[in-house]
Structure formats: C-alpha cells, structure tokens
Short mmCIF file of C-alpha atoms in Angstrom, two decimals:
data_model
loop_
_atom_site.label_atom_id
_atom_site.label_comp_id
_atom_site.label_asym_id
_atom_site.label_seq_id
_atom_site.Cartn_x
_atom_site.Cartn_y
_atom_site.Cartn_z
CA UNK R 1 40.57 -0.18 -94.02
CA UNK R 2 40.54 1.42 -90.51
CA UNK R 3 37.47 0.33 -88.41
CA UNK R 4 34.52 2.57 -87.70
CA UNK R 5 33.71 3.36 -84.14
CA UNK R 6 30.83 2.22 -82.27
CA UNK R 7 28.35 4.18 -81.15
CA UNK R 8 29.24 6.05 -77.89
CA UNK R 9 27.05 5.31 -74.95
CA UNK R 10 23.63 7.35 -74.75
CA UNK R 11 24.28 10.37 -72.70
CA UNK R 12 21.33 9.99 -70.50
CA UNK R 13 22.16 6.19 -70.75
CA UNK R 14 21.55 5.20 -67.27
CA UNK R 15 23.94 2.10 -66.07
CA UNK R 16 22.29 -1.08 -64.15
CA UNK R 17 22.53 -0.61 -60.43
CA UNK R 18 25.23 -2.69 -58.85
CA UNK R 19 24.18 -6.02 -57.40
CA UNK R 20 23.20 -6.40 -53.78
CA UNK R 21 23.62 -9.08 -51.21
CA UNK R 22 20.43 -9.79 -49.42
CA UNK R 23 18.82 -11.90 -47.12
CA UNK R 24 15.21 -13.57 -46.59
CA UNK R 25 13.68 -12.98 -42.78
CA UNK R 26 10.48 -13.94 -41.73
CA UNK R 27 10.97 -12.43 -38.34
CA UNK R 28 12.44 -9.46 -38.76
CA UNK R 29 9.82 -6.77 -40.46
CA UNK R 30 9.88 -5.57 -43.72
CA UNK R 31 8.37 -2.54 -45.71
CA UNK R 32 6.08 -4.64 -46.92
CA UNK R 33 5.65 -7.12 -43.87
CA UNK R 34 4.75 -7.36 -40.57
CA UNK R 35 7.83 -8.49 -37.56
CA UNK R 36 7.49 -11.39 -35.83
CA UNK R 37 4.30 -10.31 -33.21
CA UNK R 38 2.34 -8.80 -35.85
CA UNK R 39 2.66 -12.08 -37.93
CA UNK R 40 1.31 -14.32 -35.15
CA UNK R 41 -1.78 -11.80 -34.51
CA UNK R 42 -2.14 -12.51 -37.96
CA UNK R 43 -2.51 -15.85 -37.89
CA UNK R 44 -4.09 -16.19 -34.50
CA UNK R 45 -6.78 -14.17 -35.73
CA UNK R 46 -7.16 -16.00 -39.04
CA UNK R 47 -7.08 -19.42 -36.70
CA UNK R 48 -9.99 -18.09 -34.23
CA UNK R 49 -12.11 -16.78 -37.35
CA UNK R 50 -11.93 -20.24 -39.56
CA UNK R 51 -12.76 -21.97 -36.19
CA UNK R 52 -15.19 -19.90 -34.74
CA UNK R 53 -16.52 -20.55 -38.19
CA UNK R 54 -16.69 -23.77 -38.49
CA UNK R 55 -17.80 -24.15 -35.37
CA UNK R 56 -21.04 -21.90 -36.15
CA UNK R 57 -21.73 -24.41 -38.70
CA UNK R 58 -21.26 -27.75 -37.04
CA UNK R 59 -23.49 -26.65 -33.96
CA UNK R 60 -26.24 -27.75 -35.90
CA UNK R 61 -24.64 -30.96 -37.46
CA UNK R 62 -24.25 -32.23 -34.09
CA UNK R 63 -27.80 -31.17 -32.85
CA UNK R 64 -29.42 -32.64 -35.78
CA UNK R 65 -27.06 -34.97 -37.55
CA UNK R 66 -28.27 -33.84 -41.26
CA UNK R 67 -25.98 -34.33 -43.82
CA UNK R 68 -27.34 -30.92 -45.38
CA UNK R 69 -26.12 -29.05 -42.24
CA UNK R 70 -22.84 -30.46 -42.35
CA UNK R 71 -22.89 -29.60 -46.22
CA UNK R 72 -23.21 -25.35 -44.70
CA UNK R 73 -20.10 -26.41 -43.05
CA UNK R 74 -18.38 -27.71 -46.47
CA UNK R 75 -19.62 -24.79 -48.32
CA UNK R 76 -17.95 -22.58 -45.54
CA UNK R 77 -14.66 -24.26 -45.36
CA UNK R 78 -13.97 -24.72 -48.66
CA UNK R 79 -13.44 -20.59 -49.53
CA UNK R 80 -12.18 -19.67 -45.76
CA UNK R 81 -9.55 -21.89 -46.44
CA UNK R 82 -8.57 -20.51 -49.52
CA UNK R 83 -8.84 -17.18 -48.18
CA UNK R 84 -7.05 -17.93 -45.04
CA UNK R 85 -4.08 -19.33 -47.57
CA UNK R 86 -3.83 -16.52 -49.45
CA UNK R 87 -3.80 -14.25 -45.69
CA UNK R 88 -1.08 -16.64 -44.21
CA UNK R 89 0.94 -16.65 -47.71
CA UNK R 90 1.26 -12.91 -47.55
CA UNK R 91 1.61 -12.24 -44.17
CA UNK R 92 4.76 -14.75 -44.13
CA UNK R 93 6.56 -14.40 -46.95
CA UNK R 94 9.89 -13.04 -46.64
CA UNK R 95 11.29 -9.63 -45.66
CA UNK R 96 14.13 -8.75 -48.10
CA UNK R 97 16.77 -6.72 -46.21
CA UNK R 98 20.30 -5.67 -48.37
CA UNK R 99 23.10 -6.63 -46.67
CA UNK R 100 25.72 -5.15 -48.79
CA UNK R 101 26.19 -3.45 -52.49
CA UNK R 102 28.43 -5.87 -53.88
CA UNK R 103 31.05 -3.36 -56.09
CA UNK R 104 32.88 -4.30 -59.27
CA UNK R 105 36.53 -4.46 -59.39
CA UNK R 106 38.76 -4.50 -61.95
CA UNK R 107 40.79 -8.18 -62.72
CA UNK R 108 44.52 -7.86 -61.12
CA UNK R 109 46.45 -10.46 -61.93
CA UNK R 110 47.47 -12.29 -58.81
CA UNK R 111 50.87 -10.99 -56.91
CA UNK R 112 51.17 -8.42 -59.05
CA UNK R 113 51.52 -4.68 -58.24
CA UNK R 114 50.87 -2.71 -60.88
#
C-alpha cells in the first residue's frame, strides 16, 4: 500500500529566521542603551543623589546623636538602594550587536565534488 503524502507546507507558512552571531558590549551603545559616557553620567548621578541623600539625613545624627535620626537615614537608604539597583542594572546591561547571519549549508561529504 503506497504511502500518503504529508501535508505540504502552509503557503503563508513563514520559515524561522536564520541564526545570528552576536556579541554583548557594555561600551559600545545600543538601541536600547546608553555608550560608554552616557553610562557613567548615569551612575555618577545616581552616586551624587544616594549620597547627597544620605548625607541630608546623617547631618542630624551627628548633631544630635539620636538613634531615631539615624533611623530617617535607614528608612532612606533602604529604597534608594533598591532603586539605584534597578537604575545601574538597566543602564549596564548589555548592548546586543549581530555580528553575522550565520547561513545553512547543505552536508558535502568531505573531498568530494559533486
């Protein structure tokens, strides 16, 4: 009993894309990332913020020395840090730029011609 076909392809089947080399830079900019200088006025800014901060709060810790002044400072450092992690986290992850499209061949056997 002969075999029955399969089932040709969809016609408006669409085929997965070919694969693609590519490689991670945190330097280099992105279309979703910053280069290099826009990164570290990132973080500088993020840096002077959390300590300007922080410093706001431990003026009065040092004038006074009252443990509910250096709790402000707690309850202030606690979410800026957080905050400032997920600010740092996304302003240096990676830039993904293709290198190459990496295109199928067909198998050859080796040192043969045809």
């Amino acid at each position: 009993m002969p075999r029955a076909t399969q089932n040709p392809a969809h016609p408006l089947a669409v085929a997965a894309p070919p694969p693609v080399a590519r490689a991670g830079s945190r330097t280099r900019a992105g279309a979703l990332t910053f280069g290099i200088k826009g990164r570290l006025v990132i973080t500088i800014l993020v840096v002077l913020v959390g300590a300007g901060g922080l410093s706001l709060f431990l003026i009065p810790y040092f004038a006074s020395h009252s443990h509910t002044a250096l709790a402000y400072a707690a309850v202030f450092l606690v979410p800026y840090s957080f905050v400032a992690w997920l600010v740092l986290r996304d302003a240096w992850k990676r830039a993904w730029q293709p290198l190459e499209v990496l295109q199928e061949r067909p198998w050859r056997p080796p040192g043969g011609n045809a």
